[in-house]
Amino acid sequence: GGKMAARSSGGENRLVSLPLSRIRVIMKSSPEVSSINQDALFLTAKATELFVQYLATYSYKHGRGKEKNALTYSDLSHTAEECETFQFLADILPKKILASKYLKMLEKEKRDGEVGEEEEEDEEEEDEDET
């Protein structure tokens, strides 16, 4: 019949390498999802697996991996940055920067945020003083 081989755990391991239980948890974390059909779960897992393979292969071919015979994080982040298909991953695969540089950026953002708020308050106070 139309039974999917994914139902038995043995077949599951052969057809999909990602853990279905983990994917079910991720899918259930969406408030719109109440129940998950077994076939939908399997297909989501398989599609995810194929997507990851595609991302890895693309990044390997277009990155410096070929020289070192390795796929690096920077190859992946470069793909997310440069390739339109993968640009939605840019936030998830940011370019690696030094922790010190990141902390400086955070400091600056924090300062800019505070300065922005203070400026607005100061302007109102100044207006009152002038009149």
Backbone as CSV, one residue per row, in Angstrom:
resi,resn,N_x,N_y,N_z,CA_x,CA_y,CA_z,C_x,C_y,C_z
1,GLY,0.825,-1.206,0.000,0.000,0.000,0.000,0.852,1.245,0.000
2,GLY,0.278,2.358,0.464,0.960,3.651,0.462,1.769,3.899,1.718
3,LYS,2.097,2.841,2.451,2.875,3.015,3.694,4.264,3.539,3.356
4,MET,4.716,4.496,4.164,6.076,5.005,3.962,7.041,4.186,4.798
5,ALA,8.184,3.905,4.238,9.190,3.104,4.930,9.681,3.807,6.200
6,ALA,9.425,5.106,6.290,9.933,5.894,7.412,9.312,5.474,8.743
7,ARG,8.183,4.746,8.689,7.489,4.426,9.943,8.291,3.503,10.844
8,SER,8.987,2.565,10.275,9.816,1.689,11.112,11.148,2.382,11.354
9,SER,11.631,2.281,12.570,12.845,3.027,12.911,14.045,2.566,12.077
10,GLY,14.048,1.309,11.669,15.140,0.820,10.828,15.178,1.556,9.505
11,GLY,14.025,1.654,8.848,13.924,2.351,7.574,14.219,3.827,7.721
12,GLU,13.784,4.363,8.842,13.983,5.782,9.149,15.462,6.146,9.069
13,ASN,16.275,5.326,9.694,17.711,5.600,9.738,18.335,5.553,8.343
14,ARG,17.847,4.665,7.517,18.418,4.551,6.167,18.002,5.728,5.292
15,LEU,16.738,6.161,5.423,16.209,7.178,4.510,16.543,8.607,4.931
16,VAL,16.619,8.835,6.228,16.888,10.186,6.729,17.951,10.109,7.802
17,SER,18.923,10.998,7.741,19.963,10.959,8.756,19.680,11.915,9.915
18,LEU,18.705,12.818,9.751,18.360,13.733,10.843,17.362,13.051,11.783
19,PRO,17.455,13.349,13.092,16.550,12.708,14.051,15.124,13.277,13.957
20,LEU,14.165,12.421,13.609,12.775,12.868,13.428,12.188,13.433,14.717
21,SER,12.565,12.861,15.851,12.016,13.339,17.129,12.409,14.805,17.350
22,ARG,13.638,15.152,17.006,14.125,16.522,17.156,13.380,17.462,16.213
23,ILE,13.160,16.992,14.979,12.454,17.815,13.997,11.001,18.020,14.420
24,ARG,10.395,16.971,15.005,9.020,17.098,15.512,8.965,18.188,16.581
25,VAL,9.947,18.203,17.488,10.002,19.214,18.554,10.088,20.619,17.955
26,ILE,10.941,20.776,16.940,11.100,22.084,16.296,9.801,22.511,15.613
27,MET,9.162,21.583,14.892,7.900,21.890,14.215,6.807,22.247,15.222
28,LYS,6.759,21.519,16.341,5.738,21.769,17.371,5.959,23.096,18.072
29,SER,7.172,23.627,18.006,7.448,24.897,18.681,6.718,26.059,18.005
30,SER,6.204,25.821,16.803,5.413,26.847,16.117,3.992,26.823,16.670
31,PRO,3.483,27.986,17.104,2.149,28.008,17.724,1.016,27.573,16.778
32,GLU,1.221,27.693,15.460,0.169,27.320,14.501,0.058,25.804,14.342
33,VAL,1.068,25.067,14.801,1.096,23.621,14.591,0.519,22.905,15.805
34,SER,-0.558,22.139,15.567,-1.141,21.375,16.671,-0.739,19.909,16.583
35,SER,-0.881,19.309,15.384,-0.458,17.918,15.224,0.374,17.798,13.960
36,ILE,1.250,16.809,13.944,2.147,16.631,12.812,1.961,15.242,12.216
37,ASN,1.557,15.221,10.967,1.395,13.984,10.211,2.766,13.340,10.034
38,GLN,2.819,12.027,10.172,4.089,11.300,10.083,4.783,11.520,8.736
39,ASP,4.000,11.540,7.655,4.581,11.755,6.323,5.138,13.168,6.187
40,ALA,4.408,14.143,6.736,4.874,15.531,6.687,6.183,15.669,7.456
41,LEU,6.250,14.971,8.588,7.465,14.995,9.399,8.638,14.410,8.613
42,PHE,8.407,13.268,7.997,9.467,12.615,7.215,9.924,13.498,6.058
43,LEU,8.960,14.069,5.332,9.303,14.903,4.173,10.048,16.165,4.589
44,THR,9.653,16.759,5.718,10.349,17.938,6.229,11.795,17.578,6.577
45,ALA,11.973,16.423,7.216,13.315,15.966,7.577,14.155,15.739,6.328
46,LYS,13.569,15.072,5.337,14.306,14.764,4.106,14.659,16.049,3.355
47,ALA,13.696,16.970,3.263,13.937,18.243,2.570,15.038,19.031,3.274
48,THR,15.023,19.019,4.602,16.046,19.719,5.378,17.419,19.121,5.109
49,GLU,17.456,17.798,5.115,18.708,17.096,4.858,19.265,17.443,3.475
50,LEU,18.405,17.424,2.469,18.835,17.745,1.098,19.292,19.196,1.002
51,PHE,18.595,20.076,1.720,18.980,21.483,1.702,20.370,21.673,2.321
52,VAL,20.612,21.011,3.445,21.913,21.118,4.111,23.014,20.576,3.195
53,GLN,22.714,19.468,2.519,23.689,18.904,1.569,23.981,19.906,0.450
54,TYR,22.920,20.535,-0.059,23.068,21.520,-1.142,23.914,22.702,-0.675
55,LEU,23.609,23.212,0.505,24.371,24.331,1.072,25.842,23.960,1.242
56,ALA,26.084,22.772,1.777,27.459,22.330,2.025,28.220,22.145,0.709
57,THR,27.574,21.498,-0.266,28.226,21.248,-1.555,28.535,22.558,-2.265
58,TYR,27.550,23.455,-2.288,27.728,24.756,-2.941,28.881,25.514,-2.275
59,SER,28.878,25.534,-0.930,29.901,26.268,-0.179,31.282,25.671,-0.407
60,TYR,31.342,24.344,-0.511,32.617,23.664,-0.739,33.160,24.006,-2.122
61,LYS,32.282,23.935,-3.134,32.707,24.207,-4.509,33.120,25.658,-4.712
62,HIS,32.415,26.585,-4.068,32.672,28.003,-4.292,33.590,28.621,-3.246
63,GLY,33.979,27.831,-2.253,34.830,28.362,-1.181,36.270,27.974,-1.376
64,ARG,37.064,28.183,-0.335,38.479,27.807,-0.378,38.667,26.350,0.017
65,GLY,37.560,25.677,0.307,37.607,24.289,0.761,38.360,23.368,-0.165
66,LYS,38.208,23.606,-1.478,38.848,22.728,-2.467,40.363,22.667,-2.257
67,GLU,40.965,23.807,-1.932,42.418,23.843,-1.723,42.811,22.973,-0.523
68,LYS,42.075,23.131,0.568,42.419,22.423,1.809,41.726,21.075,1.890
69,ASN,40.846,20.792,0.934,40.031,19.580,0.965,39.177,19.542,2.241
70,ALA,38.638,20.716,2.613,37.814,20.821,3.816,36.772,21.912,3.627
71,LEU,35.662,21.771,4.318,34.616,22.799,4.309,34.722,23.573,5.611
72,THR,34.902,24.876,5.517,35.075,25.685,6.717,33.836,26.543,6.983
73,TYR,33.746,27.033,8.214,32.654,27.938,8.579,32.657,29.168,7.679
74,SER,33.851,29.692,7.388,33.913,30.908,6.567,33.408,30.649,5.147
75,ASP,33.573,29.413,4.642,32.996,29.061,3.341,31.471,29.182,3.408
76,LEU,30.891,28.672,4.494,29.435,28.723,4.667,28.947,30.168,4.808
77,SER,29.632,30.959,5.634,29.175,32.338,5.843,29.356,33.170,4.576
78,HIS,30.394,32.862,3.807,30.612,33.553,2.534,29.453,33.249,1.578
79,THR,29.023,31.985,1.537,27.890,31.580,0.694,26.632,32.332,1.112
80,ALA,26.378,32.396,2.418,25.186,33.081,2.926,25.204,34.561,2.544
81,GLU,26.398,35.130,2.486,26.542,36.555,2.176,26.419,36.820,0.674
82,GLU,27.064,35.971,-0.132,27.212,36.247,-1.561,26.111,35.656,-2.449
83,CYS,25.596,34.487,-2.092,24.647,33.792,-2.965,23.215,34.152,-2.589
84,GLU,22.462,34.664,-3.566,21.103,35.134,-3.311,20.220,34.044,-2.709
85,THR,20.370,32.813,-3.194,19.570,31.690,-2.703,19.710,31.508,-1.199
86,PHE,20.901,31.762,-0.681,21.177,31.480,0.730,21.201,32.741,1.592
87,GLN,20.845,33.890,1.024,20.977,35.133,1.786,20.111,35.177,3.042
88,PHE,19.020,34.411,3.046,18.171,34.383,4.245,18.894,33.767,5.444
89,LEU,20.039,33.141,5.206,20.824,32.534,6.278,21.883,33.482,6.839
90,ALA,21.979,34.674,6.284,23.054,35.599,6.670,23.089,35.860,8.184
91,ASP,21.914,35.952,8.819,21.875,36.195,10.270,22.339,34.970,11.058
92,ILE,22.056,33.788,10.515,22.389,32.537,11.189,23.859,32.179,10.989
93,LEU,24.418,32.575,9.832,25.822,32.280,9.519,26.598,33.585,9.330
94,PRO,26.694,34.380,10.396,27.408,35.659,10.228,28.896,35.441,10.031
95,LYS,29.544,36.435,9.419,31.002,36.374,9.273,31.608,36.339,10.667
96,LYS,32.615,35.494,10.839,33.268,35.425,12.148,34.113,36.666,12.358
97,ILE,33.971,37.242,13.561,34.840,38.358,13.939,35.404,38.061,15.323
98,LEU,36.465,38.760,15.681,37.074,38.562,16.991,36.109,39.011,18.087
99,ALA,36.134,38.314,19.209,35.271,38.652,20.337,35.486,40.100,20.763
100,SER,36.745,40.537,20.785,37.050,41.907,21.207,36.355,42.921,20.294
101,LYS,36.372,42.627,18.989,35.735,43.512,18.015,34.217,43.537,18.233
102,TYR,33.658,42.349,18.511,32.216,42.230,18.744,31.814,43.018,19.993
103,LEU,32.601,42.905,21.050,32.293,43.620,22.294,32.338,45.131,22.060
104,LYS,33.297,45.586,21.251,33.367,47.014,20.917,32.115,47.447,20.176
105,MET,31.672,46.605,19.228,30.454,46.908,18.471,29.254,47.005,19.409
106,LEU,29.146,46.065,20.352,28.044,46.088,21.321,28.085,47.356,22.157
107,GLU,29.282,47.705,22.623,29.460,48.934,23.405,28.961,50.143,22.622
108,LYS,29.372,50.219,21.355,29.006,51.341,20.499,27.486,51.399,20.322
109,GLU,26.876,50.217,20.037,25.414,50.167,19.875,24.726,50.654,21.136
110,LYS,25.226,50.201,22.283,24.646,50.574,23.572,24.748,52.085,23.767
111,ARG,25.947,52.611,23.492,26.162,54.062,23.626,25.254,54.833,22.691
112,ASP,25.216,54.405,21.413,24.392,55.098,20.424,22.928,55.093,20.852
113,GLY,22.469,53.956,21.333,21.080,53.837,21.787,20.792,54.805,22.910
114,GLU,21.681,54.825,23.925,21.491,55.711,25.074,21.585,57.164,24.648
115,VAL,22.583,57.475,23.818,22.775,58.850,23.351,21.507,59.322,22.638
116,GLY,20.971,58.460,21.778,19.763,58.809,21.026,18.619,59.182,21.947
117,GLU,18.411,58.378,22.997,17.316,58.639,23.935,17.584,59.923,24.708
118,GLU,18.830,60.096,25.155,19.165,61.278,25.948,18.993,62.548,25.127
119,GLU,19.416,62.505,23.876,19.321,63.680,23.017,17.889,64.180,22.935
120,GLU,16.937,63.243,22.765,15.534,63.633,22.646,15.083,64.346,23.912
121,GLU,15.472,63.787,25.077,15.070,64.397,26.350,15.714,65.775,26.496
122,ASP,17.013,65.853,26.161,17.736,67.116,26.301,17.093,68.199,25.458
123,GLU,16.712,67.849,24.228,16.123,68.846,23.329,14.873,69.448,23.944
124,GLU,14.030,68.584,24.537,12.791,69.077,25.156,13.131,70.021,26.298
125,GLU,14.102,69.631,27.123,14.494,70.467,28.269,15.044,71.800,27.781
126,GLU,15.885,71.754,26.745,16.474,72.992,26.219,15.392,73.947,25.723
127,ASP,14.408,73.390,25.019,13.319,74.225,24.507,12.634,74.957,25.635
128,GLU,12.403,74.237,26.761,11.749,74.867,27.912,12.617,75.966,28.503
129,ASP,13.942,75.712,28.580,14.859,76.693,29.155,14.861,77.994,28.348
130,GLU,14.828,77.833,27.002,14.968,78.999,26.129,13.780,79.935,26.224
131,THR,12.592,79.373,26.430,11.391,80.248,26.439,11.250,80.994,27.750
